[in-house]
Short mmCIF file of C-alpha atoms and ligand atoms in Angstrom, two decimals:
data_model
loop_
_atom_site.label_atom_id
_atom_site.label_comp_id
_atom_site.label_asym_id
_atom_site.label_seq_id
_atom_site.Cartn_x
_atom_site.Cartn_y
_atom_site.Cartn_z
CA UNK A 77 0.84 -20.13 12.15
CA UNK A 78 -1.73 -20.94 14.84
CA UNK A 79 -5.02 -19.59 14.49
CA UNK A 80 -7.60 -19.53 17.54
CA UNK A 81 -10.91 -18.16 18.30
CA UNK A 82 -11.77 -16.86 21.88
CA UNK A 83 -14.50 -15.44 23.60
CA UNK A 84 -13.83 -12.10 25.25
CA UNK A 85 -13.36 -8.34 25.19
CA UNK A 86 -10.47 -7.28 22.93
CA UNK A 87 -9.67 -4.14 25.06
CA UNK A 88 -8.79 -6.67 27.79
CA UNK A 89 -6.69 -9.04 25.62
CA UNK A 90 -2.88 -9.33 25.81
CA UNK A 91 -1.31 -9.87 22.31
CA UNK A 92 1.70 -8.05 20.70
CA UNK A 93 -0.55 -6.08 18.45
CA UNK A 94 -4.38 -5.60 18.22
CA UNK A 95 -6.11 -4.86 14.74
CA UNK A 96 -9.30 -3.03 14.62
CA UNK A 97 -10.73 -0.98 11.56
CA UNK A 98 -12.24 2.15 10.25
CA UNK A 99 -14.48 2.64 7.06
CA UNK A 100 -13.82 5.58 5.00
CA UNK A 101 -15.61 8.84 6.06
CA UNK A 102 -16.65 7.53 9.56
CA UNK A 103 -16.08 10.09 12.21
CA UNK A 104 -17.34 8.13 15.21
CA UNK A 105 -15.84 4.74 15.67
CA UNK A 106 -18.23 1.85 16.42
CA UNK A 107 -17.91 -1.67 17.85
CA UNK A 108 -14.39 -2.94 18.68
CA UNK A 109 -12.79 0.36 17.28
CA UNK A 110 -15.02 2.24 19.70
CA UNK A 111 -14.20 0.27 22.62
CA UNK A 112 -10.41 0.56 21.91
CA UNK A 113 -10.83 4.22 21.33
CA UNK A 114 -12.58 4.67 24.69
CA UNK A 115 -9.93 2.60 26.52
CA UNK A 116 -7.25 4.83 24.80
CA UNK A 117 -8.74 8.10 26.14
CA UNK A 118 -10.38 8.78 22.59
CA UNK A 119 -7.15 8.76 20.70
CA UNK A 120 -8.59 7.24 17.78
CA UNK A 121 -11.36 9.97 17.50
CA UNK A 122 -9.00 12.62 18.12
CA UNK A 123 -6.82 11.46 15.15
CA UNK A 124 -9.97 11.37 13.07
CA UNK A 125 -10.80 14.85 14.15
CA UNK A 126 -7.14 15.92 13.19
CA UNK A 127 -7.87 14.62 9.73
CA UNK A 128 -4.71 12.24 10.00
CA UNK A 129 -6.87 9.04 9.54
CA UNK A 130 -9.60 8.78 6.94
CA UNK A 131 -10.29 5.09 6.78
CA UNK A 132 -9.13 4.94 3.30
CA UNK A 133 -8.49 1.49 1.79
CA UNK A 134 -4.95 0.43 2.34
CA UNK A 135 -4.41 3.17 5.15
CA UNK A 136 -2.51 1.57 8.27
CA UNK A 137 -2.43 3.72 11.51
CA UNK A 138 -0.27 2.54 14.24
CA UNK A 139 -0.68 3.54 17.91
CA UNK A 140 1.17 2.56 21.06
CA UNK A 141 -0.95 2.01 24.04
CA UNK A 142 1.41 2.75 27.00
CA UNK A 143 -0.27 0.26 29.31
CA UNK A 144 -3.83 1.69 28.97
CA UNK A 145 -4.75 -1.76 27.65
CA UNK A 146 -2.72 -4.94 28.11
CA UNK A 147 -1.74 -5.21 24.35
CA UNK A 148 1.10 -2.56 23.52
CA UNK A 149 0.30 -1.85 20.10
CA UNK A 150 -2.90 -1.17 17.97
CA UNK A 151 -3.29 -0.79 14.17
CA UNK A 152 -6.39 0.83 12.80
CA UNK A 153 -6.88 -0.47 9.15
CA UNK A 154 -8.58 1.47 6.69
CA UNK A 155 -11.23 -0.51 4.89
CA UNK A 156 -12.19 2.00 2.28
CA UNK A 157 -15.95 2.84 1.31
CA UNK A 158 -18.40 0.59 2.88
CA UNK A 159 -20.37 -0.03 -0.36
CA UNK A 160 -17.27 -1.48 -2.05
CA UNK A 161 -16.19 -3.70 0.92
CA UNK A 162 -16.59 -7.39 0.27
CA UNK A 163 -14.68 -10.78 1.11
CA UNK A 164 -12.10 -10.17 -1.72
CA UNK A 165 -11.12 -6.89 0.05
CA UNK A 166 -11.12 -8.68 3.53
CA UNK A 167 -8.77 -11.39 2.10
CA UNK A 168 -6.50 -8.77 0.70
CA UNK A 169 -6.58 -6.91 4.00
CA UNK A 170 -5.40 -9.84 6.02
CA UNK A 171 -2.51 -10.51 3.79
CA UNK A 172 -1.54 -6.69 3.53
CA UNK A 173 -1.87 -6.34 7.33
CA UNK A 174 0.26 -9.49 7.97
CA UNK A 175 3.11 -8.20 5.71
CA UNK A 176 2.99 -4.83 7.41
CA UNK A 177 3.73 -6.75 10.69
CA UNK A 178 6.56 -8.86 9.54
CA UNK A 179 9.90 -7.69 10.49
CA UNK A 180 8.76 -5.94 13.59
CA UNK A 181 8.70 -7.46 17.28
CA UNK A 182 5.29 -8.93 16.62
CA UNK A 183 4.46 -12.68 16.91
CA UNK A 184 0.90 -12.67 18.19
CA UNK A 185 -2.00 -10.72 16.55
CA UNK A 186 -5.46 -10.33 17.88
CA UNK A 187 -8.39 -8.98 16.03
CA UNK A 188 -12.14 -9.17 15.46
CA UNK A 189 -14.39 -10.13 12.48
CA UNK A 190 -14.16 -7.25 10.12
CA UNK A 191 -17.21 -5.67 8.05
CA UNK A 192 -20.02 -7.42 9.85
CA UNK A 193 -23.10 -5.64 10.42
CA UNK A 194 -22.09 -2.12 8.94
CA UNK A 195 -21.07 -3.54 5.52
CA UNK A 196 -23.47 -6.46 5.72
CA UNK A 197 -21.12 -9.35 5.26
CA UNK A 198 -21.79 -12.68 6.74
CA UNK A 199 -19.69 -13.50 9.75
CA UNK A 200 -18.62 -16.73 8.28
CA UNK A 201 -17.51 -15.30 4.89
CA UNK A 202 -15.82 -12.38 6.65
CA UNK A 203 -13.75 -14.58 9.06
CA UNK A 204 -12.84 -17.29 6.46
CA UNK A 205 -11.55 -14.66 3.95
CA UNK A 206 -9.66 -12.93 6.69
CA UNK A 207 -7.81 -16.12 7.75
CA UNK A 208 -7.23 -17.03 4.04
CA UNK A 209 -5.63 -13.60 3.53
CA UNK A 210 -3.35 -13.86 6.66
CA UNK A 211 -2.16 -17.42 6.02
CA UNK A 212 -1.52 -16.64 2.23
CA UNK A 213 0.10 -13.35 3.15
CA UNK A 214 2.49 -14.98 5.40
CA UNK A 215 3.87 -17.31 2.98
CA UNK A 216 7.37 -17.27 2.02
CA UNK A 217 9.78 -19.70 0.21
CA UNK A 218 13.16 -19.82 1.65
CA UNK A 219 14.04 -23.64 1.84
CA UNK A 220 17.13 -23.05 -0.18
CA UNK A 221 18.48 -20.09 1.66
CA UNK A 222 21.23 -20.66 4.04
CA UNK A 223 20.65 -19.53 6.76
CA UNK A 224 16.85 -19.46 6.26
CA UNK A 225 15.41 -16.04 6.43
CA UNK A 226 14.86 -15.08 10.10
CA UNK A 227 12.01 -17.16 11.50
CA UNK A 228 11.29 -14.51 14.06
CA UNK A 229 10.06 -12.39 11.21
CA UNK A 230 7.12 -14.54 10.84
CA UNK A 231 3.69 -14.19 12.49
CA UNK A 232 3.18 -17.22 14.80
CA UNK A 233 -0.35 -16.77 16.10
CA UNK A 234 -3.52 -15.07 15.32
CA UNK A 235 -6.39 -14.72 17.81
CA UNK A 236 -9.74 -13.89 16.73
CA UNK A 237 -11.83 -12.32 19.54
CA UNK A 238 -15.63 -12.25 19.72
CA UNK A 239 -17.62 -10.91 22.79
CA UNK A 240 -20.76 -12.98 21.80
CA UNK A 241 -20.26 -16.44 23.04
CA UNK A 242 -22.87 -17.72 20.69
CA UNK A 243 -20.88 -16.79 17.73
CA UNK A 244 -17.75 -18.70 18.71
CA UNK A 245 -18.69 -21.87 16.86
CA UNK A 246 -19.56 -20.42 13.65
CA UNK A 247 -16.26 -18.27 13.67
CA UNK A 248 -14.21 -21.32 14.76
CA UNK A 249 -15.61 -23.18 11.60
CA UNK A 250 -14.96 -20.32 9.30
CA UNK A 251 -11.38 -19.92 10.66
CA UNK A 252 -10.65 -23.72 10.25
CA UNK A 253 -11.88 -23.68 6.56
CA UNK A 254 -10.03 -20.53 5.66
CA UNK A 255 -6.90 -22.04 7.04
CA UNK A 256 -7.31 -25.43 5.02
CA UNK A 257 -7.95 -23.55 1.82
CA UNK A 258 -4.97 -21.28 2.28
CA UNK A 259 -2.59 -23.95 3.52
CA UNK A 260 -3.48 -26.07 0.36
CA UNK A 261 -2.55 -23.04 -1.77
CA UNK A 262 0.69 -22.62 0.11
CA UNK A 263 1.21 -26.34 -0.76
CA UNK A 264 0.74 -25.67 -4.40
CA UNK A 265 2.98 -22.73 -4.16
CA UNK A 266 5.74 -24.72 -2.46
CA UNK A 267 5.68 -27.20 -5.23
CA UNK A 268 5.56 -24.73 -8.12
CA UNK A 269 8.32 -22.64 -6.60
CA UNK A 270 10.70 -25.70 -6.33
CA UNK A 271 13.43 -25.67 -8.66
CA UNK A 272 13.21 -28.54 -11.32
CA UNK A 273 16.33 -30.39 -10.01
CA UNK A 274 14.69 -30.62 -6.68
CA UNK A 275 11.18 -31.69 -8.05
CA UNK A 276 11.36 -34.13 -10.93
CA UNK A 277 8.27 -36.32 -11.75
CA UNK A 278 9.70 -38.84 -9.36
CA UNK A 279 10.06 -36.20 -6.65
CA UNK A 280 6.47 -35.16 -7.18
CA UNK A 281 5.30 -38.78 -6.58
CA UNK A 282 7.11 -38.80 -3.22
CA UNK A 283 5.51 -35.54 -2.28
CA UNK A 284 2.02 -36.89 -3.36
CA UNK A 285 2.66 -40.07 -1.23
CA UNK A 286 3.07 -37.99 1.95
CA UNK A 287 -0.03 -36.04 1.18
CA UNK A 288 -1.77 -39.47 0.62
CA UNK A 289 -0.63 -41.25 3.71
CA UNK A 290 -1.46 -38.20 6.01
CA UNK A 291 -4.87 -37.44 4.45
CA UNK A 292 -6.01 -40.79 3.90
CA UNK A 293 -6.54 -40.47 0.21
CA UNK A 294 -5.90 -43.08 -2.44
CA UNK A 295 -2.71 -42.83 -4.58
CA UNK A 296 -2.04 -44.62 -7.88
CA UNK A 297 1.15 -43.85 -9.85
CA UNK A 298 1.51 -45.07 -13.54
CA UNK A 299 4.97 -45.72 -14.38
CA UNK A 300 6.40 -45.82 -18.01
CA UNK A 301 5.59 -49.54 -18.65
CA UNK A 302 1.96 -48.94 -17.71
CA UNK A 303 1.77 -45.76 -19.90
CA UNK A 304 3.10 -47.95 -22.83
CA UNK A 305 0.72 -50.95 -22.06
CA UNK A 306 -2.20 -48.22 -21.96
CA UNK A 307 -1.09 -46.64 -25.32
CA UNK A 308 -0.31 -43.14 -23.89
CA UNK A 309 1.90 -42.25 -26.84
CA UNK A 310 0.99 -38.75 -26.59
CA UNK A 311 2.20 -38.29 -23.11
CA UNK A 312 5.30 -40.62 -23.63
CA UNK A 313 6.34 -38.47 -26.76
CA UNK A 314 6.96 -35.66 -24.34
CA UNK A 315 9.02 -37.75 -22.14
CA UNK A 316 11.15 -39.21 -24.80
CA UNK A 317 13.95 -36.63 -24.58
CA UNK A 318 14.43 -36.71 -20.82
CA UNK A 319 16.57 -39.17 -18.49
CA UNK A 320 13.91 -38.58 -15.88
CA UNK A 321 11.02 -41.26 -15.93
CA UNK A 322 7.62 -39.84 -16.54
CA UNK A 323 4.97 -40.52 -13.86
CA UNK A 324 1.29 -40.19 -13.94
CA UNK A 325 0.10 -39.34 -10.40
CA UNK A 326 -3.63 -40.13 -9.49
CA UNK A 327 -5.17 -39.13 -6.14
CA UNK A 328 -8.66 -40.18 -5.30
CA UNK A 329 -11.13 -39.10 -2.70
CA UNK A 330 -14.44 -40.68 -2.13
CA UNK A 331 -17.01 -38.72 -0.19
CA UNK A 332 -19.89 -40.86 -0.99
CA UNK A 333 -20.88 -44.41 -1.11
CA UNK A 334 -18.75 -46.41 -3.58
CA UNK A 335 -20.22 -45.97 -7.20
CA UNK A 336 -18.73 -46.65 -10.71
CA UNK A 337 -16.64 -43.84 -12.00
CA UNK A 338 -16.27 -40.34 -10.56
CA UNK A 339 -18.49 -37.27 -10.43
CA UNK A 340 -15.51 -35.02 -11.47
CA UNK A 341 -11.88 -35.50 -12.56
CA UNK A 342 -9.41 -32.88 -12.20
CA UNK A 343 -6.47 -33.06 -14.63
CA UNK A 344 -3.47 -30.82 -14.08
CA UNK A 345 -0.46 -30.32 -16.44
CA UNK A 346 2.69 -31.65 -14.82
CA UNK A 347 5.58 -30.49 -16.85
CA UNK A 348 8.37 -30.18 -14.23
CA UNK A 349 10.66 -28.44 -16.72
CA UNK A 350 9.58 -27.01 -20.28
CA UNK A 351 12.64 -26.36 -22.30
CA UNK A 352 10.57 -26.50 -25.41
CA UNK A 353 12.31 -29.76 -26.48
CA UNK A 354 13.75 -29.78 -29.92
CA UNK A 355 11.73 -26.57 -30.61
CA UNK A 356 13.69 -25.13 -27.93
CA UNK A 357 12.70 -22.08 -26.08
CA UNK A 358 14.92 -18.87 -25.92
CA UNK A 359 17.41 -18.72 -22.87
CA UNK A 360 15.98 -15.41 -21.14
CA UNK A 361 13.21 -16.19 -18.77
CA UNK A 362 13.30 -20.00 -19.15
CA UNK A 363 13.87 -20.63 -15.48
CA UNK A 364 10.15 -19.77 -15.04
CA UNK A 365 9.29 -23.18 -16.86
CA UNK A 366 10.05 -24.86 -13.53
CA UNK A 367 6.70 -23.72 -12.72
CA UNK A 368 5.09 -25.49 -15.84
CA UNK A 369 3.76 -28.16 -13.32
CA UNK A 370 1.40 -25.69 -11.69
CA UNK A 371 -1.58 -27.51 -13.06
CA UNK A 372 -0.46 -30.75 -11.40
CA UNK A 373 0.51 -29.00 -8.15
CA UNK A 374 -2.94 -27.13 -7.96
CA UNK A 375 -4.89 -30.50 -8.46
CA UNK A 376 -2.69 -32.30 -5.95
CA UNK A 377 -3.01 -29.58 -3.49
CA UNK A 378 -6.68 -29.19 -3.87
CA UNK A 379 -7.13 -32.90 -2.92
CA UNK A 380 -5.38 -32.29 0.38
CA UNK A 381 -7.98 -29.41 1.18
CA UNK A 382 -10.94 -31.73 -0.13
CA UNK A 383 -10.07 -34.67 1.95
CA UNK A 384 -10.06 -32.44 5.02
CA UNK A 385 -13.31 -30.63 4.07
CA UNK A 386 -15.08 -34.01 3.20
CA UNK A 387 -17.69 -33.01 0.71
CA UNK A 388 -20.21 -35.54 -0.59
CA UNK A 389 -18.63 -36.22 -4.07
CA UNK A 390 -16.20 -38.71 -5.60
CA UNK A 391 -13.33 -37.06 -7.21
CA UNK A 392 -10.12 -38.06 -8.75
CA UNK A 393 -7.11 -35.87 -9.65
CA UNK A 394 -4.83 -36.69 -12.48
CA UNK A 395 -1.32 -35.32 -13.01
CA UNK A 396 0.51 -36.47 -16.08
CA UNK A 397 4.14 -35.38 -15.09
CA UNK A 398 7.34 -35.39 -17.23
CA UNK A 399 10.14 -33.12 -18.19
CA UNK A 400 10.19 -31.72 -21.70
CA UNK A 401 13.86 -31.84 -22.84
CA UNK A 402 15.80 -32.10 -26.14
CA UNK A 403 17.85 -35.05 -26.37
CA UNK A 404 19.01 -38.01 -28.81
CA UNK A 405 15.66 -39.80 -28.31
CA UNK A 406 13.46 -36.65 -28.19
CA UNK A 407 10.35 -36.18 -30.50
CA UNK A 408 11.11 -34.21 -33.60
CA UNK A 409 8.72 -31.64 -35.43
CA UNK A 410 6.91 -33.67 -37.90
CA UNK A 411 6.68 -36.79 -35.84
CA UNK A 412 3.16 -38.49 -35.66
CA UNK A 413 2.46 -40.23 -32.32
CA UNK A 414 -0.98 -42.00 -31.16
CA UNK A 415 -2.87 -41.10 -27.90
CA UNK A 416 -4.55 -43.53 -25.68
CA UNK A 417 -7.80 -43.41 -27.50
CA UNK A 418 -6.24 -43.94 -30.97
CA UNK A 419 -6.12 -40.16 -32.09
CA UNK A 420 -2.96 -39.67 -34.13
CA UNK A 421 -1.35 -36.49 -33.61
CA UNK A 422 1.21 -34.64 -35.82
CA UNK A 423 3.53 -32.84 -33.59
CA UNK A 424 4.71 -29.69 -35.54
CA UNK A 425 6.26 -27.93 -32.45
CA UNK A 426 7.56 -29.94 -29.38
CA UNK A 427 7.08 -26.69 -27.07
CA UNK A 428 3.32 -27.16 -27.45
CA UNK A 429 3.68 -30.21 -25.10
CA UNK A 430 1.30 -29.50 -22.27
CA UNK A 431 -1.82 -30.43 -24.57
CA UNK A 432 -0.07 -33.68 -25.36
CA UNK A 433 0.17 -34.69 -21.86
CA UNK A 434 -3.25 -33.43 -21.12
CA UNK A 435 -4.72 -35.60 -23.93
CA UNK A 436 -3.68 -38.68 -22.30
CA UNK A 437 -4.63 -37.55 -18.88
CA UNK A 438 -8.14 -36.71 -20.22
CA UNK A 439 -8.40 -40.15 -22.02
CA UNK A 440 -7.55 -41.73 -18.76
CA UNK A 441 -10.01 -39.71 -16.79
CA UNK A 442 -12.59 -41.08 -19.39
CA UNK A 443 -11.54 -44.61 -19.04
CA UNK A 444 -11.97 -44.17 -15.23
CA UNK A 445 -15.51 -43.14 -15.75
CA UNK A 446 -15.33 -39.25 -15.08
CA UNK A 447 -18.88 -37.73 -15.60
CA UNK A 448 -17.23 -34.19 -15.76
CA UNK A 449 -13.60 -33.05 -16.35
CA UNK A 450 -11.80 -29.91 -15.37
CA UNK A 451 -8.33 -29.45 -16.74
CA UNK A 452 -5.85 -26.78 -15.32
CA UNK A 453 -2.59 -26.03 -17.02
CA UNK A 454 0.08 -23.35 -17.86
CA UNK A 455 -0.73 -24.08 -21.33
CA UNK A 456 -0.13 -20.95 -23.64
CA UNK A 457 1.76 -17.76 -23.75
CA UNK A 458 -1.05 -16.55 -25.84
CA UNK A 459 -3.26 -16.37 -22.83
CA UNK A 460 -1.27 -13.60 -21.10
CA UNK A 461 -1.39 -11.68 -24.53
CA UNK A 462 -5.22 -11.84 -24.47
CA UNK A 463 -5.82 -11.39 -20.64
CA UNK A 464 -2.61 -10.20 -19.04
CA UNK A 465 -2.49 -11.36 -15.32
CA UNK A 466 -5.69 -9.81 -14.19
CA UNK A 467 -7.67 -13.08 -14.89
CA UNK A 468 -7.18 -16.66 -16.10
CA UNK A 469 -8.90 -18.11 -19.01
CA UNK A 470 -11.53 -20.78 -19.26
CA UNK A 471 -12.94 -22.56 -22.26
CA UNK A 472 -15.31 -25.41 -22.27
CA UNK A 473 -18.29 -27.45 -23.80
CA UNK A 474 -20.91 -27.13 -21.15
CA UNK A 475 -22.58 -23.98 -19.79
CA UNK A 476 -23.48 -25.52 -16.46
CA UNK A 477 -19.91 -26.57 -15.68
CA UNK A 478 -18.69 -23.08 -16.90
CA UNK A 479 -21.04 -21.43 -14.60
CA UNK A 480 -20.00 -23.66 -11.65
CA UNK A 481 -16.34 -22.56 -12.16
CA UNK A 482 -17.30 -18.85 -12.47
CA UNK A 483 -19.10 -19.11 -9.19
CA UNK A 484 -16.38 -20.88 -7.52
CA UNK A 485 -13.71 -18.34 -8.77
CA UNK A 486 -15.95 -15.41 -7.54
CA UNK A 487 -16.31 -17.12 -4.16
CA UNK A 488 -12.40 -17.32 -3.98
CA UNK A 489 -11.84 -13.54 -4.95
CA UNK A 490 -10.41 -14.65 -8.42
CA UNK A 491 -11.30 -13.53 -11.71
CA UNK A 492 -11.77 -16.07 -14.73
CA UNK A 493 -12.79 -15.07 -18.29
CA UNK A 494 -14.43 -17.27 -20.92
CA UNK A 495 -12.99 -17.46 -24.46
CA UNK A 496 -15.25 -18.75 -27.29
CA UNK A 497 -15.01 -22.06 -28.77
CA UNK A 498 -16.44 -21.75 -32.15
CA UNK A 499 -16.40 -24.75 -34.33
CA UNK A 500 -14.30 -22.78 -37.03
CA UNK A 501 -11.31 -22.51 -34.75
CA UNK A 502 -11.06 -26.21 -35.19
CA UNK A 503 -9.97 -25.82 -38.78
CA UNK A 504 -6.60 -24.47 -37.50
CA UNK A 505 -5.55 -27.80 -36.05
CA UNK A 506 -6.37 -30.12 -39.02
CA UNK A 507 -3.38 -31.94 -40.16
CA UNK A 508 -2.41 -33.04 -43.72
CA UNK A 509 -0.91 -36.43 -42.34
CA UNK A 510 -2.80 -37.37 -39.14
CA UNK A 511 -6.17 -36.67 -37.35
CA UNK A 512 -4.89 -33.65 -35.60
CA UNK A 513 -1.92 -31.53 -35.38
CA UNK A 514 -0.60 -29.91 -31.93
CA UNK A 515 -0.32 -26.18 -33.15
CA UNK A 516 -2.84 -24.02 -34.86
CA UNK A 517 -0.64 -20.92 -35.59
CA UNK A 518 -0.49 -17.69 -33.80
CA UNK A 519 -4.12 -16.39 -34.04
CA UNK A 520 -6.26 -17.41 -31.13
CA UNK A 521 -3.51 -19.58 -29.79
CA UNK A 522 -5.18 -20.48 -26.37
CA UNK A 523 -8.52 -21.27 -28.12
CA UNK A 524 -6.83 -23.65 -30.65
CA UNK A 525 -4.87 -25.35 -27.77
CA UNK A 526 -8.44 -25.82 -26.15
CA UNK A 527 -9.86 -26.98 -29.30
CA UNK A 528 -7.04 -29.77 -29.34
CA UNK A 529 -8.09 -30.87 -25.92
CA UNK A 530 -11.81 -30.79 -26.74
CA UNK A 531 -11.06 -33.67 -29.29
CA UNK A 532 -10.22 -36.06 -26.44
CA UNK A 533 -13.06 -34.98 -24.15
CA UNK A 534 -15.83 -36.03 -26.61
CA UNK A 535 -19.35 -35.35 -25.09
CA UNK A 536 -18.22 -35.30 -21.52
CA UNK A 537 -19.02 -32.04 -19.80
CA UNK A 538 -15.57 -30.27 -19.57
CA UNK A 539 -13.67 -26.98 -18.76
CA UNK A 540 -10.22 -26.14 -19.42
CA UNK A 541 -8.53 -23.48 -17.32
CA UNK A 542 -5.48 -21.78 -18.86
CA UNK A 543 -3.47 -20.12 -16.09
CA UNK A 544 -0.11 -19.44 -17.87
CA UNK A 545 -0.83 -15.56 -17.31
CA UNK A 546 -1.24 -15.79 -13.58
CA UNK A 547 0.54 -18.62 -12.28
CA UNK A 548 3.75 -16.62 -11.52
CA UNK A 549 3.63 -13.13 -9.70
CA UNK A 550 6.19 -10.46 -10.16
CA UNK A 551 5.21 -8.79 -6.92
CA UNK A 552 3.22 -9.06 -3.76
CA UNK A 553 -0.33 -7.95 -4.37
CA UNK A 554 -3.00 -8.49 -1.66
CA UNK A 555 -3.18 -12.32 -1.05
CA UNK A 556 -1.08 -13.08 -4.07
CA UNK A 557 2.53 -13.45 -3.19
CA UNK A 558 5.68 -12.88 -5.37
CA UNK A 559 6.56 -16.12 -7.22
CA UNK A 560 4.10 -18.80 -7.55
CA UNK A 561 0.76 -17.08 -6.84
CA UNK A 562 -1.60 -20.23 -6.01
CA UNK A 563 -4.31 -18.75 -8.15
CA UNK A 564 -7.25 -21.22 -9.03
CA UNK A 565 -6.35 -23.64 -6.25
CA UNK A 566 -9.23 -22.49 -3.99
CA UNK A 567 -11.42 -22.22 -6.95
CA UNK A 568 -10.88 -25.98 -7.62
CA UNK A 569 -11.48 -26.56 -3.90
CA UNK A 570 -14.65 -24.46 -3.79
CA UNK A 571 -15.95 -26.13 -7.01
CA UNK A 572 -15.59 -29.68 -5.42
CA UNK A 573 -16.91 -28.68 -2.04
CA UNK A 574 -19.98 -26.78 -3.44
CA UNK A 575 -20.66 -29.65 -5.91
CA UNK A 576 -24.28 -30.58 -6.58
CA UNK A 577 -25.13 -33.21 -9.27
N1 LIG B 698 4.65 -23.85 -20.87
C1 LIG B 698 4.35 -23.20 -21.98
C2 LIG B 698 3.33 -21.97 -21.92
C3 LIG B 698 3.79 -20.86 -21.00
C4 LIG B 698 4.29 -19.66 -21.53
C5 LIG B 698 3.60 -21.02 -19.73
C6 LIG B 698 4.69 -18.62 -20.62
C7 LIG B 698 3.83 -19.99 -18.70
C8 LIG B 698 4.54 -18.85 -19.15
C9 LIG B 698 3.74 -23.94 -23.11
O1 LIG B 698 4.20 -25.28 -23.17
C10 LIG B 698 4.15 -23.50 -24.52
O2 LIG B 698 5.40 -23.54 -24.69
N2 LIG B 698 3.47 -23.08 -25.45
C11 LIG B 698 3.64 -22.58 -26.58
C12 LIG B 698 2.61 -23.10 -27.65
C13 LIG B 698 3.17 -22.81 -29.01
C14 LIG B 698 4.38 -23.37 -29.47
C15 LIG B 698 1.82 -23.30 -29.90
C16 LIG B 698 3.50 -21.02 -26.56
O3 LIG B 698 2.66 -20.43 -25.76
O4 LIG B 698 4.36 -20.33 -27.00
ZN1 LIG B 699 6.06 -25.58 -24.08
ZN1 LIG B 700 4.51 -26.03 -21.21
#
């Protein structure tokens, strides 16, 4: 979708549709809504007086303009109560409006910045959130449909119109940023939605190559031999049952002078399909495990946006990628393997494979000199028992880094919830035969998974995000689209772009 910012008067602009707004309880329209009302001989005020339009959240009122203004259609979008209006609402509004327009004869939409002045939002925040919502709401995954869904159904162009020429530059910047964040999220969605036969670890390498080339970021790929040489026995144990070779993908962005190590490493779980291995999963719903590489997709996509925004930080993204399959060579329950740092692991359930690949990913981040680590993974079914799909879980060892993630999530309009990491939970993953075992029983399943990761992190400030409850959505809801949701991608980007040492 093309996004443009123009100086002008919305009443004089020619688009397929113009979108203005109304807060709940407002009887006399103001701003752009007032200008359109006047141009349409008070139609909007008359509808308000009739009681047919109340400005409630989600309310969409459509008018035809019959050549009173150049644009043939107007939507008045209800914004709800002014006190409750924020960027989270604007983002969802943008997505809901774009969906309401799809399927009609509408290709080009024009609108203004919403909620400025009256609701006290900054122009920049408002425009960025609206553009994010529009681009995220316009997403679809149809590359395997023949023919593809009607391309004419998609909105092609959004124009944001501002009558004060001094504000144009600020709006343009905000629109560009919103677009970059949303496009990266859509990239992560594309990767997570892709069926596992179209996205093996090697396919993911090809996708990462394209991103690295176009964005001028550095790519490193570790293959099986290098993993063996590095002693990544934990990651390799997951790959043992698969005919697809494992790959560790690493993308690096340097936004400051060369210095040893990295301010931050993002480590994403990249299981391109999780059958459970020998501890095989039940058949119903197993297809969802094509998205068990959402962590990897999220860190790769985040790097694309980071390289466009160019913050002053050195950051590397690490995605240990493999299938988890049963097979003649597969890891068996009871096997003991050794991770890169020498830790021995008793594998009691081969379906708890995410923590095994992350363990070596985290060890590698430390070898590279990461001063902070954030990992992201569809790690445990237990996180959806604890939190459902309203938020994702975070656990960590450093209050400052946890706070940075919280702030980045709220800036993104996402919810994250911290779970405790009391020392005693560590008892559950003590093994009789090795340094640690890979499962800790049903109680506090998400926490014991994090406790396992903590062993490899050591003293490095670290946060683990468990996104297994939110990675796939069953329906469209505001900016979240059905299928791969793209949750936490913008949070990672905002974390990196707001970084202060
Ligand atoms: N990939 C799954 C977790 C998952 C479940 C992601 C549902 C998305 C939706 C993970 O590898 C897994 O199987 N975890 C096990 C761990 C258990 C064996 C300790 C689980 O959660 O059941
Ligand atoms: Zn599993
Ligand atoms: Zn898994």
